[in-house]
Short mmCIF file of C-alpha atoms in Angstrom, two decimals:
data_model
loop_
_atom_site.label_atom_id
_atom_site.label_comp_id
_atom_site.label_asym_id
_atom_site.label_seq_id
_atom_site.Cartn_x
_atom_site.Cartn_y
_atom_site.Cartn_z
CA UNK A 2 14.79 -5.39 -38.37
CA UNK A 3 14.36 -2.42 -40.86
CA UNK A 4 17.52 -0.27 -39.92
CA UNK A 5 16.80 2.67 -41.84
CA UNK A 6 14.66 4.56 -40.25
CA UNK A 7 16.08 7.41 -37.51
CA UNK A 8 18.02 6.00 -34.78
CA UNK A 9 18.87 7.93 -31.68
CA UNK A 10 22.31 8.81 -31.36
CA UNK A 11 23.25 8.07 -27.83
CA UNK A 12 26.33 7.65 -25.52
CA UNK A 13 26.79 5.51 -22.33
CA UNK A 14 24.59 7.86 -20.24
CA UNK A 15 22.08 8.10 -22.53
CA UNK A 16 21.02 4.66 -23.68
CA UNK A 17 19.25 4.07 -20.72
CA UNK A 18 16.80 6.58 -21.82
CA UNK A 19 16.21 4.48 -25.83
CA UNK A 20 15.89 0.90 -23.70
CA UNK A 21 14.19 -1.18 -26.53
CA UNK A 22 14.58 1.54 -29.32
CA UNK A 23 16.73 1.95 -32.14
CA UNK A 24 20.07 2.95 -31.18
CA UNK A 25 23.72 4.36 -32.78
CA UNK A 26 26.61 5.08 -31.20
CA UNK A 27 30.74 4.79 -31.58
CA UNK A 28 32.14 2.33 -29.27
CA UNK A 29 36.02 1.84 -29.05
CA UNK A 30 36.49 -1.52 -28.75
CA UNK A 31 38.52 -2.63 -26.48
CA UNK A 32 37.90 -6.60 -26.28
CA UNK A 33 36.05 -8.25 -28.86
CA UNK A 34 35.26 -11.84 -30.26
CA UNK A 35 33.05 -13.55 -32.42
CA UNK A 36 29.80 -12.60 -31.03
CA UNK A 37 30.51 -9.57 -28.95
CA UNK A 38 32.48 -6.17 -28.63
CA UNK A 39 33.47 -4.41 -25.39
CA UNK A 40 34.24 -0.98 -25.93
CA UNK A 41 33.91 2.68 -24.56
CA UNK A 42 31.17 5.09 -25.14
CA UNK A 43 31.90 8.35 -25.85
CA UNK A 44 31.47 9.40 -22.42
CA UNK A 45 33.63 6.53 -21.01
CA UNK A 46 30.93 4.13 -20.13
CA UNK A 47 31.51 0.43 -21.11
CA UNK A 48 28.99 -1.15 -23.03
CA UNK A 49 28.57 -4.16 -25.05
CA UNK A 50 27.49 -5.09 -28.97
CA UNK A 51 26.36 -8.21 -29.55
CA UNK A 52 26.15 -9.38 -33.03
CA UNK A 53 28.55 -9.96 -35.44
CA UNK A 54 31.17 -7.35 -35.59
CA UNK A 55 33.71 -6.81 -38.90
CA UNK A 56 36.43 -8.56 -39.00
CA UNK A 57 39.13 -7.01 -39.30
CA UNK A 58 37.64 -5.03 -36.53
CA UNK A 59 39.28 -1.19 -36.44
CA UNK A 60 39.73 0.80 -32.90
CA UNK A 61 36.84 2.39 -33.53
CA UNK A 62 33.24 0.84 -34.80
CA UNK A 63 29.25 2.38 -35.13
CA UNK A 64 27.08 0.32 -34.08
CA UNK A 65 23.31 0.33 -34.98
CA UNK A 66 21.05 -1.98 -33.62
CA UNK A 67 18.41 -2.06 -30.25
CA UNK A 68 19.36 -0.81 -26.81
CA UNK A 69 18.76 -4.35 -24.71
CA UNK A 70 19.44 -2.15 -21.71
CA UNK A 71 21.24 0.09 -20.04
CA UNK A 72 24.82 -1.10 -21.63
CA UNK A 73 23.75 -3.58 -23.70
CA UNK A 74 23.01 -3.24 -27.62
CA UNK A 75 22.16 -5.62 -29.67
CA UNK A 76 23.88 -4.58 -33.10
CA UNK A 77 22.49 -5.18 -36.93
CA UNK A 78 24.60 -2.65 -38.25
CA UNK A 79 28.74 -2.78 -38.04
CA UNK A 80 30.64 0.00 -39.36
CA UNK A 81 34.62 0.27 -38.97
CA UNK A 82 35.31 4.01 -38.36
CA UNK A 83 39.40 3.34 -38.63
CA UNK A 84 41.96 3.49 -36.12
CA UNK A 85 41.70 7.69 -35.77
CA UNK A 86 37.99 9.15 -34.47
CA UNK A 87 37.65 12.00 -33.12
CA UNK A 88 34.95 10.28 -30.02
CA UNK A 89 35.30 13.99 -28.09
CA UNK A 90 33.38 15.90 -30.62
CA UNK A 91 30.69 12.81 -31.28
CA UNK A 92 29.79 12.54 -28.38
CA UNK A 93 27.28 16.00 -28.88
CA UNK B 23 25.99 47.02 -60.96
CA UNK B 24 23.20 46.30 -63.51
CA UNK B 25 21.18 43.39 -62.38
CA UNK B 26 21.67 41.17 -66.14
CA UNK B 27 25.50 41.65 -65.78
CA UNK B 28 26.70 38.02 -64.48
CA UNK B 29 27.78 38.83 -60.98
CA UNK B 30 31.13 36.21 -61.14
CA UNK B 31 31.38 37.23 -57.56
CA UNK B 32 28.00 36.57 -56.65
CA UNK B 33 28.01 33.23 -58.43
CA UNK B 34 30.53 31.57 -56.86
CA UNK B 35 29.67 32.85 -53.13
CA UNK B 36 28.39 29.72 -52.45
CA UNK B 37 31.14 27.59 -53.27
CA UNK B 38 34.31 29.18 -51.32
CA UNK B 39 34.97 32.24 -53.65
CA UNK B 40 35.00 35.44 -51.60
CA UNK B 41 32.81 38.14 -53.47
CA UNK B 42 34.31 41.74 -54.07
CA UNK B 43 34.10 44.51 -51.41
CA UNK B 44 31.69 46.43 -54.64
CA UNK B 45 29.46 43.54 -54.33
CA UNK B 46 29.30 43.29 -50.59
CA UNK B 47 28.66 47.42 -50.44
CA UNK B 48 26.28 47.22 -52.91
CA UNK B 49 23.19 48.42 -51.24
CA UNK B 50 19.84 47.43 -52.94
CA UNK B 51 20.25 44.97 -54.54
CA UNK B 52 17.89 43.82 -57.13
CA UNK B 53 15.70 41.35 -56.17
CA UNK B 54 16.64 39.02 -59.09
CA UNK B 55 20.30 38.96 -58.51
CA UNK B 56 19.36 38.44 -54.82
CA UNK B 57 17.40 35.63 -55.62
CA UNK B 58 19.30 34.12 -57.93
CA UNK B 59 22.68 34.32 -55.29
CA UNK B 60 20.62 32.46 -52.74
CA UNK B 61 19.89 29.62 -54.89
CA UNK B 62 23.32 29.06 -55.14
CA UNK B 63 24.25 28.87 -52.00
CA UNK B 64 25.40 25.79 -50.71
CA UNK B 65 23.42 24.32 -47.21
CA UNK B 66 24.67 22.12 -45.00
CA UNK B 67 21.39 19.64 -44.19
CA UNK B 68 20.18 16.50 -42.18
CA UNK B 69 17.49 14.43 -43.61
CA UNK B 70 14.91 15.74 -40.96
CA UNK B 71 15.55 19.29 -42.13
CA UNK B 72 15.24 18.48 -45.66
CA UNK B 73 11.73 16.89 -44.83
CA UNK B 74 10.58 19.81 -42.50
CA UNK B 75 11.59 22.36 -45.54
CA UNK B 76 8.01 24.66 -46.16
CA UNK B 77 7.66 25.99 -49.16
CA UNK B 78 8.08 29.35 -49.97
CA UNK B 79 6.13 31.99 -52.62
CA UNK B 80 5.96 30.47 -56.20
CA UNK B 81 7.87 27.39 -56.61
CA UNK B 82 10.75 28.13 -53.79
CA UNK B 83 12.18 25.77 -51.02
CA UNK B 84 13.27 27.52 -47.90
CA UNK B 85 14.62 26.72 -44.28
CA UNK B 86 14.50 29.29 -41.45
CA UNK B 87 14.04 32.60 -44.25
CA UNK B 88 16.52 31.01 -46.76
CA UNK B 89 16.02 29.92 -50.00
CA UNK B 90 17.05 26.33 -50.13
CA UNK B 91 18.33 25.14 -53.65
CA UNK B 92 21.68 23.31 -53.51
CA UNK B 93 22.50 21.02 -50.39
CA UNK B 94 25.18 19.20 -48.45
CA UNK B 95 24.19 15.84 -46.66
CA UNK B 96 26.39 13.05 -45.28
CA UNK B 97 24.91 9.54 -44.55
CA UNK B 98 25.10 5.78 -44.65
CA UNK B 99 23.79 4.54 -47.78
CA UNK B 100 21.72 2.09 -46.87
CA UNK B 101 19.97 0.54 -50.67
CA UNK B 102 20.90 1.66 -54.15
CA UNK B 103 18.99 0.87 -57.26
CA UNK B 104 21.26 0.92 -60.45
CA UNK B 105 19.44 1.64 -63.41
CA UNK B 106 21.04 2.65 -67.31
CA UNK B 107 21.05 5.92 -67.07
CA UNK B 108 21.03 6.98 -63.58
CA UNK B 109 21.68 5.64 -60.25
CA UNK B 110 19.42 5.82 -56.80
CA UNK B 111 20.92 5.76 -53.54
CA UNK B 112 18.65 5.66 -50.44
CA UNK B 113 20.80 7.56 -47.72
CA UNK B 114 20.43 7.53 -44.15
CA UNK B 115 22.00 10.31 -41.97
CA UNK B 116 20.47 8.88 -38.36
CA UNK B 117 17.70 11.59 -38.61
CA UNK B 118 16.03 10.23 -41.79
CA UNK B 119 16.47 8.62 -45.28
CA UNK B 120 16.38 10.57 -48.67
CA UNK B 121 16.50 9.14 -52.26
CA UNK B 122 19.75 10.85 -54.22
CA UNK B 123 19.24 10.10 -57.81
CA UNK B 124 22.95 10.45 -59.76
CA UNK B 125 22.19 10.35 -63.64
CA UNK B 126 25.34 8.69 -65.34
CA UNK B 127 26.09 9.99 -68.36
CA UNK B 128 29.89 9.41 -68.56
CA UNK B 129 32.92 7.49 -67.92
CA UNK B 130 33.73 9.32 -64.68
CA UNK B 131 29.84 9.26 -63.43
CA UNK B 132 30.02 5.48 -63.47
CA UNK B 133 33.34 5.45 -61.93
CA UNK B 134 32.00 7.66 -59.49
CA UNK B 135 29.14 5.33 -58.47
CA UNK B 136 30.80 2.09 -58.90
CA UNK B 137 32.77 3.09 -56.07
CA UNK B 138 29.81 3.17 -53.74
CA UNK B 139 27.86 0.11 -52.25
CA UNK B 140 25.63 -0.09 -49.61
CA UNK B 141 26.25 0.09 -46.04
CA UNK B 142 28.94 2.87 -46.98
CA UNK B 143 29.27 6.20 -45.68
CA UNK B 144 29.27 9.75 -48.41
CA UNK B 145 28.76 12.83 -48.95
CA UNK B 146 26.08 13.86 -51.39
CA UNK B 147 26.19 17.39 -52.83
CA UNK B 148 23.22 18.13 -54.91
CA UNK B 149 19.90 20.06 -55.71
CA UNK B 150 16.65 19.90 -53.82
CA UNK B 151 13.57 18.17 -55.74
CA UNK B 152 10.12 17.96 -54.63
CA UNK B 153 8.23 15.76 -57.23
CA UNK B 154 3.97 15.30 -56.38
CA UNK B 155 5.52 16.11 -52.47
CA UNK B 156 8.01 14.42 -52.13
CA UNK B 157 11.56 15.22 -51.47
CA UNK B 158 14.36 13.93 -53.67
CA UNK B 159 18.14 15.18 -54.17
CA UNK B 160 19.46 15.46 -57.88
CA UNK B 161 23.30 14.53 -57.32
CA UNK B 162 25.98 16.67 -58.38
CA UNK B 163 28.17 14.40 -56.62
CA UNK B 164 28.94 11.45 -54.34
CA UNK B 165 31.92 10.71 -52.39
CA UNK B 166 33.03 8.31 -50.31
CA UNK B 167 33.65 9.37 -46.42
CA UNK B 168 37.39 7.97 -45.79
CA UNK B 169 37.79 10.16 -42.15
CA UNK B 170 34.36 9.49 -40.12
CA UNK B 171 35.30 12.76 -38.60
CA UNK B 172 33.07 14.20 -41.37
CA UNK B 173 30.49 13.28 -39.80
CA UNK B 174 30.81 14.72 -37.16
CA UNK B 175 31.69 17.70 -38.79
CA UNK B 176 29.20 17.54 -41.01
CA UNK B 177 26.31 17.97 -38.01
CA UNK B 178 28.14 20.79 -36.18
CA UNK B 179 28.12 22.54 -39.80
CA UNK B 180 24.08 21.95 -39.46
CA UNK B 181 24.23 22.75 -35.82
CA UNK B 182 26.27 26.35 -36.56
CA UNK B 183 23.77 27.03 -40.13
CA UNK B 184 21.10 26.67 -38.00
CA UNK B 185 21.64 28.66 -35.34
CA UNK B 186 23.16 31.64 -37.43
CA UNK B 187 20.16 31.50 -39.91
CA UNK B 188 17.23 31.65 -36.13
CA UNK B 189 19.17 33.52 -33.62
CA UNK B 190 22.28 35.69 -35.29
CA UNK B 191 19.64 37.31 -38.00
CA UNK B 192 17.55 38.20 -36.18
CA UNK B 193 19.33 39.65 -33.26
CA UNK B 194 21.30 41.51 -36.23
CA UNK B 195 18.37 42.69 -38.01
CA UNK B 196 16.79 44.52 -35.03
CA UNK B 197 20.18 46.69 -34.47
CA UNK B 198 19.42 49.53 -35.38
CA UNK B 199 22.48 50.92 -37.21
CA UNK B 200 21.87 48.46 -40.02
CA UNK B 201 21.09 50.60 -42.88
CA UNK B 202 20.91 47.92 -46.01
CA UNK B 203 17.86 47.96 -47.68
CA UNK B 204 18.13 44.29 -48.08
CA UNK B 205 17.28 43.95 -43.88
CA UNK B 206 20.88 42.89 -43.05
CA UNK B 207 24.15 44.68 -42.16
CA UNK B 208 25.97 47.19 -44.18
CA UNK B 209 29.42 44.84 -44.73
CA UNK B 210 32.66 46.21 -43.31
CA UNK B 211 35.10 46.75 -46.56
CA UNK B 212 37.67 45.06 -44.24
CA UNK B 213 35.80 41.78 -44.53
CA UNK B 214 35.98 39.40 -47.10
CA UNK B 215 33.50 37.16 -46.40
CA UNK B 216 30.41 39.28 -47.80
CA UNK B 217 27.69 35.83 -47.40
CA UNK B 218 28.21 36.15 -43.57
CA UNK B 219 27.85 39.81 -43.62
CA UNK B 220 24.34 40.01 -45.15
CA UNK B 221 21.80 37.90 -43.48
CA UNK B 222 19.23 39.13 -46.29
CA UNK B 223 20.79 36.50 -48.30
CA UNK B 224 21.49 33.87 -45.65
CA UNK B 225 24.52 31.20 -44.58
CA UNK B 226 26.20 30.07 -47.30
CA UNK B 227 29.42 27.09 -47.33
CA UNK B 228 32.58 29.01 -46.37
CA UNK B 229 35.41 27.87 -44.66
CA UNK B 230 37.03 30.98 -44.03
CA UNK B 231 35.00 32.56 -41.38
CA UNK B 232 35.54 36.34 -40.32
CA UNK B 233 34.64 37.46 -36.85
CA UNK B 234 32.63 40.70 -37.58
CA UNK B 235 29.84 40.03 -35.29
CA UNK B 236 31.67 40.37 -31.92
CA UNK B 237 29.54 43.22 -30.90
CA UNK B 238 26.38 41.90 -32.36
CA UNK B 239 26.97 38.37 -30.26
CA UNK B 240 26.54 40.28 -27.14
CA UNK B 241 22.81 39.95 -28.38
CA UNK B 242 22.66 36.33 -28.72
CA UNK B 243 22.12 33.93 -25.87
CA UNK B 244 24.95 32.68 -24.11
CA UNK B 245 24.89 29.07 -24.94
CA UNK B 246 24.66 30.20 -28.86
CA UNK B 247 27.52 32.35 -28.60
CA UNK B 248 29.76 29.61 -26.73
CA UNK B 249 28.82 27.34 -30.10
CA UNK B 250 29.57 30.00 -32.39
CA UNK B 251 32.77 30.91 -31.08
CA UNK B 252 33.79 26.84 -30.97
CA UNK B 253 32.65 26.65 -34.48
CA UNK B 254 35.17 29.84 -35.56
CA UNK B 255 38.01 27.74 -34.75
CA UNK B 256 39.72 26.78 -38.19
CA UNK B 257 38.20 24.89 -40.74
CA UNK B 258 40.31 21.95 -39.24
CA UNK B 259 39.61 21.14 -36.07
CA UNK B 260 41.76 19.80 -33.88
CA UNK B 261 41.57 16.30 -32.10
CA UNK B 262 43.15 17.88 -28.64
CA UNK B 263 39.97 20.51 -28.09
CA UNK B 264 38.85 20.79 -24.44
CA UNK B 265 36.70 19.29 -23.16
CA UNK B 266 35.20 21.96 -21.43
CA UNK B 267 33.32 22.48 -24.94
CA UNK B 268 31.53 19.26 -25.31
CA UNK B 269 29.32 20.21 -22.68
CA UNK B 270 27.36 23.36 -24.03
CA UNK B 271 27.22 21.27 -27.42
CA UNK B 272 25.97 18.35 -25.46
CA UNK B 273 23.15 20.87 -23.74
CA UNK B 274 22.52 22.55 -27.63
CA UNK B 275 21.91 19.44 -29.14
CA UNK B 276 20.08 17.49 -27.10
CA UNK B 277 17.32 20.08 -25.68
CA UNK B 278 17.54 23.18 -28.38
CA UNK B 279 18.03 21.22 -31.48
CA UNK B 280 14.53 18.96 -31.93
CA UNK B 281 14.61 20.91 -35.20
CA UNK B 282 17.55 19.27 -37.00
CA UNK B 283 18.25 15.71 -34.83
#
């Protein structure tokens, strides 16, 4: 999948909306293994990443990849954003 | 002030420096010197902006009235061609890619690069191209992100450029106690920060933001003047905001901003 061109930035209320579309967003994980990551949206919704997520895995992670559906992403793209993110202010 | 005097003022407005009150008062300015102070401001971009940019009379860039020339963008860098002499890095802010070409001359350019690999996150401060149409950054510079914060910051910085450079000029240039030739506000000696005060010449990168357009904000719409007045907080913003704010930014971005997301 060719990552690099625009993906919508969306929360948990708005990936509904990019269903089968290119997708970013900040999750904060809150369980994850070797195939998956549970975490919050910005706006407190829980979704999942599947894929393959960094390890070490920080608090906070992008993920890029294709909305599966409504809380469901399937992730190309991993990127630790540390333990300290400021998820209020991304979630514009 | 003659107009081939080197305006030290002038030339480092974009960059932080606060100008002199003599260069703020300074009414007609030549058009030269005005030029040559918009060129060096300092813009805070995404990708899709950078694309959109029209061109302007003889060979000039500009976005929303303002002469684009040296720009701001934070992204993922997402492929990077190494070559001898310079080094290409394809960067991807969410909104589109760009091609940042750093030309390593040096010790510390190398060192500078080295430290970058793909899949990373920077900021690239450089000079607007256009080669046979299409759009290319020279690099000045390109840092690592270490606090993904900046990115966040980075698009509210767009966000608040943006809206000063459509709604705040105009509203200001159709009051009609403006008397600068230029077509924006006479500055108020009591302000240092001259680049806000003349919309003639456009935004340029400061951190230290006066408030000098209460009055003029009645003007503006209500929803812009919530975001400016959020934006005015200090140049660091704090973690604990309300969150009584990320609603109007949630409303600006995702229904009045198709121009920069």
């Amino acid at each position: 999948m060719d990552v690099s061109s625009p993906a919508a930035f969306v929360n948990g209320g708005l990936i509904r909306m990019h269903v089968g579309r290119k997708v970013r967003t900040v999750l904060q994980a809150t369980r994850s293994d070797i195939a998956s990551v549970i975490g919050k949206s910005t706006d407190g919704y829980q979704l999942v990443a599947k894929g393959s997520p960094p390890v070490p895995l920080t608090s906070y992670v992008e993920v890029i990849g294709v909305a599966e559906n409504e809380n469901t992403i399937r992730a190309e793209l991993w990127t630790n954003f540390g333990d300290t993110f400021g998820m209020l202010f991304y979630s514009i | 002030m003659q107009s081939n005097e080197f305006d030290g003022n002038a030339a480092f407005s974009g960059g932080g420096f606060m100008p002199s009150q003599a260069t703020q008062t300074a009414p007609d300015r030549p058009s030269s010197s005005s030029k040559n102070s918009d060129a060096r401001c300092l813009l805070p971009l995404t990708v899709k902006q950078l694309m959109d940019l029209s061109r302007g009379g003889e060979s000039d860039i500009s976005i929303e009235g303002v002469d684009v020339n040296n720009i701001v963008l934070v992204g993922r860098v997402s492929k990077i061609d190494n070559a001898v002499s310079e080094c290409t890095f394809r960067v991807d802010d969410g909104t589109g890619w760009v091609e940042c070409t750093k030309w390593v001359h040096e010790h510390i350019d190398s060192v500078e690069v080295d430290a970058i690999s793909v899949g990373m996150y920077v900021r690239v401060y450089g000079q607007l191209k256009s080669i046979h149409g299409r759009r290319t950054v020279h690099t000045f510079s390109i840092r690592l992100v270490t606090d993904y914060n900046e990115i966040t910051n980075h698009f509210i910085e767009c966000i608040y450029v943006h809206l000063y450079n459509t709604k705040m000029r105009g509203c200001i240039n159709t009051q009609p106690r403006m008397t600068n030739s230029v077509g924006g506000m006479t500055a108020q000696p009591q302000v240092a920060n001259s680049n806000f005060g003349n919309p003639g010449k456009g935004y340029s990168y400061e951190t230290n933001q006066v408030n000098q357009y209460n009055n003029d904000e009645e003007q503006i719409h209500a929803l812009s003047s919530t975001v400016l007045q959020f934006l005015r907080r200090p140049a660091s913003i704090s973690l604990h905001l309300r969150a009584s704010f990320t609603q109007p930014l949630k409303i600006t971005t995702n229904s009045l901003m198709p121009e920069i997301f």
